[in-house]
Tab-separated table of N, CA and C in Angstrom:
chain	number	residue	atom	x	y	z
V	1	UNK	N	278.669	138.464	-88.153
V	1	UNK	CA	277.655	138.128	-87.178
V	1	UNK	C	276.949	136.844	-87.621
V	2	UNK	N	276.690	135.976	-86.850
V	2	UNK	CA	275.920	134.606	-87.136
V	2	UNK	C	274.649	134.897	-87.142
V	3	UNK	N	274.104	134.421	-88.147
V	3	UNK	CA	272.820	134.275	-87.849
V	3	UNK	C	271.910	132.974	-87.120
V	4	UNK	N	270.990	133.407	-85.995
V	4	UNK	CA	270.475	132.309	-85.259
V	4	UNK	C	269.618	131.877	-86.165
V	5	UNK	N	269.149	130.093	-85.449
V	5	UNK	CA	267.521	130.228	-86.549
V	5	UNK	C	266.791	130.391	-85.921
V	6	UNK	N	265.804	130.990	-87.009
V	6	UNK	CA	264.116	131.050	-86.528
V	6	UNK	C	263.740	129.328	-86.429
V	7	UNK	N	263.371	129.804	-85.303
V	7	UNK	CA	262.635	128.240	-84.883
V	7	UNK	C	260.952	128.363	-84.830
V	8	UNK	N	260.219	127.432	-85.293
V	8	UNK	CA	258.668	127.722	-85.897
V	8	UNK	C	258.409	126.589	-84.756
V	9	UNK	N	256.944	127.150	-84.343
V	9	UNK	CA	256.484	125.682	-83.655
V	9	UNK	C	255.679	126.077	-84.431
V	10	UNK	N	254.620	124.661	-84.971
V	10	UNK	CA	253.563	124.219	-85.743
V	10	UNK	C	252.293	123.550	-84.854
V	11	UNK	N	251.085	124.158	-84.815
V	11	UNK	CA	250.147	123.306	-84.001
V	11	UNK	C	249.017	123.000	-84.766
V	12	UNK	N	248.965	121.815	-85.065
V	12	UNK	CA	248.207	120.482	-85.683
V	12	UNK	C	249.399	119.647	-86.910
V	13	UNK	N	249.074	119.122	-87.031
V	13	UNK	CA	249.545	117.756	-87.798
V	13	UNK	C	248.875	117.499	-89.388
V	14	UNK	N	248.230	118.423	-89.416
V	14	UNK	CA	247.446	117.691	-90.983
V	14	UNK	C	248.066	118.048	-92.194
V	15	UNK	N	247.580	118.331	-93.345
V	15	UNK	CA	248.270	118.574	-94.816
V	15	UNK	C	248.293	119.877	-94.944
V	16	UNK	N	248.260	120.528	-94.422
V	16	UNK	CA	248.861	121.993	-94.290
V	16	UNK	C	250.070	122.670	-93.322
V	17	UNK	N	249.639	121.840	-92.601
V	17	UNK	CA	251.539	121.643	-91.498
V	17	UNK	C	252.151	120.702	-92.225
V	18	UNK	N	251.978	119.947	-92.807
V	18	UNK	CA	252.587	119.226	-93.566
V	18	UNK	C	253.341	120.047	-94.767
V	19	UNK	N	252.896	120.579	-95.387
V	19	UNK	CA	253.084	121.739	-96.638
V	19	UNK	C	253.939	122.763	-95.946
V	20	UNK	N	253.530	123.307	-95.059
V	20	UNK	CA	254.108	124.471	-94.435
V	20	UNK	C	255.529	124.003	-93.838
V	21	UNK	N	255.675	122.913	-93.059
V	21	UNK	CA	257.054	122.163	-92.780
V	21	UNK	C	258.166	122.019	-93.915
V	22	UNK	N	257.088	121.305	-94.858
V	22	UNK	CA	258.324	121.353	-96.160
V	22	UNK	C	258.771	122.344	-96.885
V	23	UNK	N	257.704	123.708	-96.761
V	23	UNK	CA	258.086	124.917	-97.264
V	23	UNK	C	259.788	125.704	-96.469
V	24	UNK	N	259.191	125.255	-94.954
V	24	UNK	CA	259.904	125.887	-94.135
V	24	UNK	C	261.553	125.102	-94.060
V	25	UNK	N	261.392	124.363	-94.440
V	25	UNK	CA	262.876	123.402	-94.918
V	25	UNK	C	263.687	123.782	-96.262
V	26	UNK	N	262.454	124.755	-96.766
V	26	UNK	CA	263.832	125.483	-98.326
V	26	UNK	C	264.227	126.619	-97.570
V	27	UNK	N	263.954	127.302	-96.444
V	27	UNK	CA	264.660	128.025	-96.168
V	27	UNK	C	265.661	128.264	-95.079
V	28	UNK	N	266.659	129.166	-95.557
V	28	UNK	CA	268.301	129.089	-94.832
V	28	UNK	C	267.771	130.062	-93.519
V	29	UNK	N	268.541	128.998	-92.575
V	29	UNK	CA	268.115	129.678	-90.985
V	29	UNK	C	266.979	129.525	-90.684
V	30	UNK	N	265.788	128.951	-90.928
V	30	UNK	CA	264.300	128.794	-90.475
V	30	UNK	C	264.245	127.160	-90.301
V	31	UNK	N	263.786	126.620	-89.296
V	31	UNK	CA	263.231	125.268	-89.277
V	31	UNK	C	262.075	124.897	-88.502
V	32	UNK	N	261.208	123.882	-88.120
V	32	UNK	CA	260.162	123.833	-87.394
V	32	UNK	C	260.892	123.047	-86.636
V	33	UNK	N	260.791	123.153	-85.463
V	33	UNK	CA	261.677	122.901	-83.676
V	33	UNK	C	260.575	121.735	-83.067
V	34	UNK	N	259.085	122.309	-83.011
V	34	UNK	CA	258.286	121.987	-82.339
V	34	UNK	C	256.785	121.704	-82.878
V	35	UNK	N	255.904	120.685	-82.647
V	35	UNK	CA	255.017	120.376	-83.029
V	35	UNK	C	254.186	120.075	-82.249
V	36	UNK	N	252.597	120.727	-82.106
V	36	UNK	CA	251.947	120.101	-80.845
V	36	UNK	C	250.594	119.572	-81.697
V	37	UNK	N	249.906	118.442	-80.998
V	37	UNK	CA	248.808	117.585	-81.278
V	37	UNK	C	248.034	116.829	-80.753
V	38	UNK	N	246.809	116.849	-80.572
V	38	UNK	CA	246.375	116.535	-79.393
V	38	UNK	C	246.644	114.672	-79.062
V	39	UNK	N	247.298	114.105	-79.929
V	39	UNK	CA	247.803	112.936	-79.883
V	39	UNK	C	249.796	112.657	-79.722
V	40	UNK	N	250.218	112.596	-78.763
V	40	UNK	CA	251.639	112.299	-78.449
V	40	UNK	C	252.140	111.161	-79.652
V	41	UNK	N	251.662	110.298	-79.698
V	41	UNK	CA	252.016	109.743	-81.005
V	41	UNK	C	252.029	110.325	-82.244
V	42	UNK	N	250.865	111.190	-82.259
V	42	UNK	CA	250.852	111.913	-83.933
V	42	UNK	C	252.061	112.938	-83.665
V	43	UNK	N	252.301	113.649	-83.113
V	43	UNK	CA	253.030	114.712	-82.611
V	43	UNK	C	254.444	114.124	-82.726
V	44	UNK	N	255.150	113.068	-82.353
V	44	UNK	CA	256.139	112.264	-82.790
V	44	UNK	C	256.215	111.989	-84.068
V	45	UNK	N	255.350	111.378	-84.326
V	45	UNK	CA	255.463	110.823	-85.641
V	45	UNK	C	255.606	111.655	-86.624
V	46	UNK	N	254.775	112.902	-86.746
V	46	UNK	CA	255.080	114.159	-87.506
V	46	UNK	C	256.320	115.074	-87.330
V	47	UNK	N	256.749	114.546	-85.738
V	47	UNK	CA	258.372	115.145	-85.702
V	47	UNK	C	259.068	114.295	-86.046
V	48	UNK	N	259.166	113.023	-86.547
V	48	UNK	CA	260.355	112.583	-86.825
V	48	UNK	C	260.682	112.810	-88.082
V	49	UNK	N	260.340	113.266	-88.731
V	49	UNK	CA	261.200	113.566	-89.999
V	49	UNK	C	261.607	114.511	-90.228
V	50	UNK	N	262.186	115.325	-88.651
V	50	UNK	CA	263.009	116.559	-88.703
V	50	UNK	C	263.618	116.481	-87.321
V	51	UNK	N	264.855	116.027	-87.601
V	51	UNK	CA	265.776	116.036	-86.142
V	51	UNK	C	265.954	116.843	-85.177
V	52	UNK	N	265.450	117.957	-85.409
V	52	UNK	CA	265.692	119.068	-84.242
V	52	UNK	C	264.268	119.065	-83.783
V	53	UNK	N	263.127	118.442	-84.465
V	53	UNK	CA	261.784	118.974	-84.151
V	53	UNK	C	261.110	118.075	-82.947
V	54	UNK	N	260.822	118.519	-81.822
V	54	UNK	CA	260.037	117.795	-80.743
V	54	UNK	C	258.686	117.858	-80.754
V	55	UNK	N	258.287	116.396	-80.306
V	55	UNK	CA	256.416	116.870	-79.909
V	55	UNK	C	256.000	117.329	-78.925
V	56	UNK	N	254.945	117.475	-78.803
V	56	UNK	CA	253.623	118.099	-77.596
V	56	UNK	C	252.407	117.485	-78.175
V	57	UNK	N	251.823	116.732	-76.716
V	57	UNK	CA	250.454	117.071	-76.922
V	57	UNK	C	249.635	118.073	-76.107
V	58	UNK	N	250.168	118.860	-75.217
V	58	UNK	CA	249.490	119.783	-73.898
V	58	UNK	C	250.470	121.219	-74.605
V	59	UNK	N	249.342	122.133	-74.981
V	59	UNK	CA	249.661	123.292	-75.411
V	59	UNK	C	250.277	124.101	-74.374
V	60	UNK	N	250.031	123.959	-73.288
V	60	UNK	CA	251.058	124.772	-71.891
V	60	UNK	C	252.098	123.944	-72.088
V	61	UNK	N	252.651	122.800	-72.138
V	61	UNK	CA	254.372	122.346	-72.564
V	61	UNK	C	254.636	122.759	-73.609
V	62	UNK	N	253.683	123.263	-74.599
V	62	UNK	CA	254.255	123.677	-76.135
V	62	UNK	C	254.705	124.621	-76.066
V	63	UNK	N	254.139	125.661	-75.024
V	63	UNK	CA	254.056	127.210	-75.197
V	63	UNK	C	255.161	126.899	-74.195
V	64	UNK	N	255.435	126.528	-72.999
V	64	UNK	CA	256.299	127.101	-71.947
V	64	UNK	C	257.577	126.066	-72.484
V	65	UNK	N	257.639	125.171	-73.115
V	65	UNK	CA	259.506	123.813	-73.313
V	65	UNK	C	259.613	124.134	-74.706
V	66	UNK	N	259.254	124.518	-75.338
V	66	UNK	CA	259.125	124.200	-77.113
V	66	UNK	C	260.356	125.529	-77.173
V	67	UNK	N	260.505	126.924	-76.580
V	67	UNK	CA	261.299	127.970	-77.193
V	67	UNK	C	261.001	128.247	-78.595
V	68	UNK	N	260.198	128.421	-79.293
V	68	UNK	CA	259.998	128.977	-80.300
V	68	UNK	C	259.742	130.381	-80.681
V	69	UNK	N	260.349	130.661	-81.847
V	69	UNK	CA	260.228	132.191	-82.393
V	69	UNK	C	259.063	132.542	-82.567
V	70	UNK	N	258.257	131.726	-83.356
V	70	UNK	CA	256.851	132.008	-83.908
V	70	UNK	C	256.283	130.987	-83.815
V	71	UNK	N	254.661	130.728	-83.712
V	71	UNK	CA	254.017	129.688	-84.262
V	71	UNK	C	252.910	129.650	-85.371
V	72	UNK	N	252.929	128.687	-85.915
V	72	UNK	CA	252.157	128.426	-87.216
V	72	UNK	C	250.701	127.987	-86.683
V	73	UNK	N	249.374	127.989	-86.744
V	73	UNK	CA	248.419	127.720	-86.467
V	73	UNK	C	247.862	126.929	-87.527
V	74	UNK	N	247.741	125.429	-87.680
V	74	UNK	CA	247.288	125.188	-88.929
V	74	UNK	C	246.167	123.683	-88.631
V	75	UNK	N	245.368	124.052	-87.360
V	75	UNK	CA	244.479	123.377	-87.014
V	75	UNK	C	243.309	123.655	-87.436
V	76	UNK	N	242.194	122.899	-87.571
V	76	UNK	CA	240.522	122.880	-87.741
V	76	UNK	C	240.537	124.519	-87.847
V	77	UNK	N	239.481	125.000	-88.290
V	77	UNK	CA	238.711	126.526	-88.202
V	77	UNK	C	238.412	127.119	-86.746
V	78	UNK	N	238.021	126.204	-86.021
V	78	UNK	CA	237.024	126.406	-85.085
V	78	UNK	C	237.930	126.487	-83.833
V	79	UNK	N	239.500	126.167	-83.621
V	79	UNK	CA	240.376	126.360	-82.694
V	79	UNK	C	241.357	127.384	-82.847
V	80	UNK	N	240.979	127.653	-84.090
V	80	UNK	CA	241.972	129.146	-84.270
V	80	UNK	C	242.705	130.205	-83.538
V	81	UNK	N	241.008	130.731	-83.088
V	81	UNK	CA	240.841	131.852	-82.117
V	81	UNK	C	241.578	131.464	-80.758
V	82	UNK	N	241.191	130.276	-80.155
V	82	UNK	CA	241.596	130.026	-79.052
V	82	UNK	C	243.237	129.383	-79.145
V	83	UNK	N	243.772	128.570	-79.541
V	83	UNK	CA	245.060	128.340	-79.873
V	83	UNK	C	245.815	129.727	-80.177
V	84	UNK	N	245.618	130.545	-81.100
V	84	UNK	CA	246.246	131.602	-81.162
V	84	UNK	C	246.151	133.023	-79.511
V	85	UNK	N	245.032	132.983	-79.405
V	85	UNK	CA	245.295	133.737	-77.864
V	85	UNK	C	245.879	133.139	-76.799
V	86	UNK	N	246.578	131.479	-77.153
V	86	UNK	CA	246.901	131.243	-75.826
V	86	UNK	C	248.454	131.542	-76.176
V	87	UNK	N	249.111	131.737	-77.258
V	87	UNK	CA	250.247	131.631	-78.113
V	87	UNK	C	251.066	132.907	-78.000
V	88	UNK	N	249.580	134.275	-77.984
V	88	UNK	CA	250.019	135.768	-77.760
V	88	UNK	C	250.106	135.892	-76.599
V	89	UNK	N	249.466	135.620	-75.452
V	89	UNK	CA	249.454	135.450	-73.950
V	89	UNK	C	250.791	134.798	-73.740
V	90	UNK	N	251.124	134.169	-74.450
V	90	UNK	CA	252.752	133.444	-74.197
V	90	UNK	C	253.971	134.515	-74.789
V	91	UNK	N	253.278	135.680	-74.883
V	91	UNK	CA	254.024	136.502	-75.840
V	91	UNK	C	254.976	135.776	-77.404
V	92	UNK	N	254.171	134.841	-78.013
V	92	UNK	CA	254.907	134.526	-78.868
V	92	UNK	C	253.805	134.923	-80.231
V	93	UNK	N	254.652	135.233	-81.757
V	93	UNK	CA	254.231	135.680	-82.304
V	93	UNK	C	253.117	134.267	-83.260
V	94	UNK	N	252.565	135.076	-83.770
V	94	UNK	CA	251.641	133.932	-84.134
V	94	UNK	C	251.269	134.214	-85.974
V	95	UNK	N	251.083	132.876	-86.745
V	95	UNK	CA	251.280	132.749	-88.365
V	95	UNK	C	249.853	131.992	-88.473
V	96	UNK	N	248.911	132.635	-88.691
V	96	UNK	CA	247.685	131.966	-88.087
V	96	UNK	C	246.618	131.593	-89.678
V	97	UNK	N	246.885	129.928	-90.068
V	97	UNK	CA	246.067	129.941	-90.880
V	97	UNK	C	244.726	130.724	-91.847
V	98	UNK	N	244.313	130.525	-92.639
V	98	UNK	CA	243.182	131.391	-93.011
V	98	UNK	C	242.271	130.015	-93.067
V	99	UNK	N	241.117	130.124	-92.978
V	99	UNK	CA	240.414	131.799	-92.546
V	99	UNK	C	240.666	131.863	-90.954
V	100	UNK	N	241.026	133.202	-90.618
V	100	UNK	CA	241.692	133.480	-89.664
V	100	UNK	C	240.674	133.621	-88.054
V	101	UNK	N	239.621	133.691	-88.945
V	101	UNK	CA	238.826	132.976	-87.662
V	101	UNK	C	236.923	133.075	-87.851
V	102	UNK	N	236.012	132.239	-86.763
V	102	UNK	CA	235.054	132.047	-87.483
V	102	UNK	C	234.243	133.167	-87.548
V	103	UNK	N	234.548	134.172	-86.865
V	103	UNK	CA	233.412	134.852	-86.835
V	103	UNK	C	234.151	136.636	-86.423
V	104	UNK	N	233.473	137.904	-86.686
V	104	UNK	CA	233.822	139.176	-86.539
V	104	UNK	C	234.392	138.734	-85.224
V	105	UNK	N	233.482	138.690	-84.034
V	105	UNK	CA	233.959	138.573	-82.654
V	105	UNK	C	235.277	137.740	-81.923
V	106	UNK	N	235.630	136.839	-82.542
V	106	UNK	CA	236.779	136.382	-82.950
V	106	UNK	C	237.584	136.948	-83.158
V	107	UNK	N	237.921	137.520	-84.615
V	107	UNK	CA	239.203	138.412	-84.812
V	107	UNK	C	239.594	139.330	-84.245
V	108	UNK	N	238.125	139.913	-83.557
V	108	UNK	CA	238.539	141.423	-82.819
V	108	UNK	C	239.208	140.789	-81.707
V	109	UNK	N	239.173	139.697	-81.018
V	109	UNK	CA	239.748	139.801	-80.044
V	109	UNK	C	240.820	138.669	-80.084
V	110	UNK	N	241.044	138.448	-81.175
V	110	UNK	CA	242.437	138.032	-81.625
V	110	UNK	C	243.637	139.078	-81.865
V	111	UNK	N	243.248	140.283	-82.476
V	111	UNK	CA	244.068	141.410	-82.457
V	111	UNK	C	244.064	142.707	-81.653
V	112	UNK	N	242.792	142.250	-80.608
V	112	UNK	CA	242.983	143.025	-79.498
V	112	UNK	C	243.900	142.195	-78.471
V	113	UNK	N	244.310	140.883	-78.525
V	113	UNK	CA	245.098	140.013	-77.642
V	113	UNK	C	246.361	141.051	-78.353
V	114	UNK	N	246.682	140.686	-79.697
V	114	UNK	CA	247.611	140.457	-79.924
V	114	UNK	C	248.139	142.220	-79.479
V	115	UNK	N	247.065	143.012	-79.816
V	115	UNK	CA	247.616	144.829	-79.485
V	115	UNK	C	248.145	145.039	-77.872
V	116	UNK	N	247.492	144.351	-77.344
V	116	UNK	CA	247.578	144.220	-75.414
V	116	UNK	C	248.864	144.169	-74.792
V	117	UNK	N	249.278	142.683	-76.080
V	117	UNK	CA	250.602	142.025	-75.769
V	117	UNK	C	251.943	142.631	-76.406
V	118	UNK	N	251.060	143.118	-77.576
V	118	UNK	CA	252.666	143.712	-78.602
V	118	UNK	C	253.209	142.647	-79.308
V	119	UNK	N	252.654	141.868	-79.254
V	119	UNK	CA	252.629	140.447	-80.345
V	119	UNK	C	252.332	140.395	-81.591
V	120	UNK	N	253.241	139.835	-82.536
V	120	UNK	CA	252.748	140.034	-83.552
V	120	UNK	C	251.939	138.974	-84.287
V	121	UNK	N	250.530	139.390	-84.799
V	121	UNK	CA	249.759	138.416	-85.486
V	121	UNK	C	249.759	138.609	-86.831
V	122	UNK	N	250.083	137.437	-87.442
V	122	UNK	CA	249.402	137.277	-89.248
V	122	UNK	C	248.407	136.648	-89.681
V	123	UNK	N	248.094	136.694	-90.795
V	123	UNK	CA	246.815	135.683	-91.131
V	123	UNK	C	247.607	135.008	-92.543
V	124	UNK	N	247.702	133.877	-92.948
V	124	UNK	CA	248.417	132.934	-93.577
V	124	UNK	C	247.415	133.261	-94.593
V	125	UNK	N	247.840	133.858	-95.744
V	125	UNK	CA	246.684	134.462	-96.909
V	125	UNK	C	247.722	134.698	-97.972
V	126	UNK	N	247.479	133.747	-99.140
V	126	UNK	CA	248.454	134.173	-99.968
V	126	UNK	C	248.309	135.365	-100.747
V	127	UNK	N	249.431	136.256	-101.090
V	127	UNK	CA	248.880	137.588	-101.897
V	127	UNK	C	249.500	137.388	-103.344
V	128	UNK	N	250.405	136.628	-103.331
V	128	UNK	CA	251.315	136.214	-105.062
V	128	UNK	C	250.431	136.567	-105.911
V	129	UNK	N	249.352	136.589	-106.389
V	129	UNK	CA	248.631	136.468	-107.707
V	129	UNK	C	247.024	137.629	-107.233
V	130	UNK	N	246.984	138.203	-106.262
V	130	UNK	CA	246.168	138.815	-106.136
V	130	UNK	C	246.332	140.139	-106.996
V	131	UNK	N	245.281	140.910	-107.453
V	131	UNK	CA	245.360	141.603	-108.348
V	131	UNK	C	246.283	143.061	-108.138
V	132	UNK	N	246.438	143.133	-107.188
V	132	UNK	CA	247.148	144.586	-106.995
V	132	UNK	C	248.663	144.089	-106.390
V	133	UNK	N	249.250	143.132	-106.466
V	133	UNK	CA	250.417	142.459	-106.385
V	133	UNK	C	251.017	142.537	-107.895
V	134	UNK	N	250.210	142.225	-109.169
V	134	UNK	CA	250.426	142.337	-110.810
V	134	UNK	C	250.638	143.864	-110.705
V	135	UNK	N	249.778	144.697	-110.449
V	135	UNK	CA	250.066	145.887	-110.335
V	135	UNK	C	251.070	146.756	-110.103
V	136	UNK	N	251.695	146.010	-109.044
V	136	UNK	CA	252.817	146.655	-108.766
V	136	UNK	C	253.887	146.167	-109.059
V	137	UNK	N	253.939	144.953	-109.594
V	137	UNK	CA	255.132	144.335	-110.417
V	137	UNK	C	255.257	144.961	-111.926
V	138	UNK	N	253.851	145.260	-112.347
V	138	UNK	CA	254.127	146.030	-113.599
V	138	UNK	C	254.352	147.111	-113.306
V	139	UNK	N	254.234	148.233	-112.379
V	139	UNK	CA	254.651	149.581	-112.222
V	139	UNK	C	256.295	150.255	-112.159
V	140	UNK	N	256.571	148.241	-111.149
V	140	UNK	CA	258.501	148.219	-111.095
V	140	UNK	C	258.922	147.825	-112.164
V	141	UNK	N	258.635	147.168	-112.994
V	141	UNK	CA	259.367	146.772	-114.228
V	141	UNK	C	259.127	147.745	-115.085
V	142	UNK	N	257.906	148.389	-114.980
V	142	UNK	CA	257.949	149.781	-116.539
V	142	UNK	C	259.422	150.571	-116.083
V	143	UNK	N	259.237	150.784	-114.610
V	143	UNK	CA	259.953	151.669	-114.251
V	143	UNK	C	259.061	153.417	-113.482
V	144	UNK	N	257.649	153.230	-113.545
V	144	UNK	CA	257.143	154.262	-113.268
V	144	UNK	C	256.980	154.982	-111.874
V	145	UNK	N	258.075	153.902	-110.746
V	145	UNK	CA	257.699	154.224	-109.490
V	145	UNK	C	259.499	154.426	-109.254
V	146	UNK	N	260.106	154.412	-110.572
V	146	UNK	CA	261.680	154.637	-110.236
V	146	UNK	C	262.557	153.160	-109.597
V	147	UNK	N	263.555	153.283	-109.356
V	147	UNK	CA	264.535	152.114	-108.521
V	147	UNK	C	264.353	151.731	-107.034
V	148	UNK	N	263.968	150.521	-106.749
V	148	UNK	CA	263.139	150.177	-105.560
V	148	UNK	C	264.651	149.551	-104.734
V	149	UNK	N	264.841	150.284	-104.101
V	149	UNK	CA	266.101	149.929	-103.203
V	149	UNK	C	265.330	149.072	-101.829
V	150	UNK	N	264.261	148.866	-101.540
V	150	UNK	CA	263.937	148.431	-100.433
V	150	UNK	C	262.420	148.084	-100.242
V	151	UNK	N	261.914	146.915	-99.841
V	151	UNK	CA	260.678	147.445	-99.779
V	151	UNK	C	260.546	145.999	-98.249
V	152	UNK	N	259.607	147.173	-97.632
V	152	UNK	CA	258.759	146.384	-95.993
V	152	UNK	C	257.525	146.544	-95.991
V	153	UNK	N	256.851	145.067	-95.026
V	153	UNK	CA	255.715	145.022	-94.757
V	153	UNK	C	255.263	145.514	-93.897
């Protein structure tokens, strides 16, 4: 069976789509397709150094021409909330920078979008080095939780 790729659209342009693009280029079958910004030039210019990747500056052409699997949210704080509900409303899944948004009222209805739709939302939060991640790397290597044939999020 072939595997398709995951195609990422990315919305903003700065040093964290930047980071996140080049991350997304070590891996097999994943690429970023699509890029939106509220500048058509920046949005080019940040796609050209990936041949399959197109711009946007109008988030309704991003969401409805782009075909993407998921999108990355990696704009300002303060557009979070709203970029990401227009993304789940598009039924597409959403990879949504941290902090994941400004305020309680916000999130609730970021993951009440996303419960409505059946969409799936993340919050871009690294866990590598958080303390109960050591924890459980030392529990698999003693051996005290037995042979880990599988593990899901």
């Amino acid at each position: 069976m072939e595997n398709k790729d995951f195609n990422w659209g990315v919305i903003g342009t700065g040093g964290i789509a930047k980071a996140f693009t080049a991350d997304i280029k070590q891996l097999k079958n994943h690429r970023v397709s699509a890029v939106l910004s509220r500048s058509i030039h920046t949005a080019e210019s940040f796609s050209s150094h990936a041949p399959t990747c197109n711009g946007f500056d109008s988030m309704d052409a991003f969401l409805k021409e782009s075909m993407v699997d998921a999108v990355y949210v990696a704009t300002p704080n303060p557009f979070h909330c709203s970029q990401t509900i227009e993304a789940l409303n598009s039924g597409i899944p959403v990879l949504c920078e941290k902090p994941f948004s400004m305020d309680r009222k916000e999130a609730d209805l970021m993951v009440k979008t996303s419960e409505t739709n059946r969409v799936a939302l993340l919050e871009g939060m690294w866990t590598r080095y958080l303390p109960h991640i050591s924890k459980i790397r030392n529990l698999i290597s003693e051996g005290t939780i037995g042979h880990i044939e599988s593990v899901s999020a």
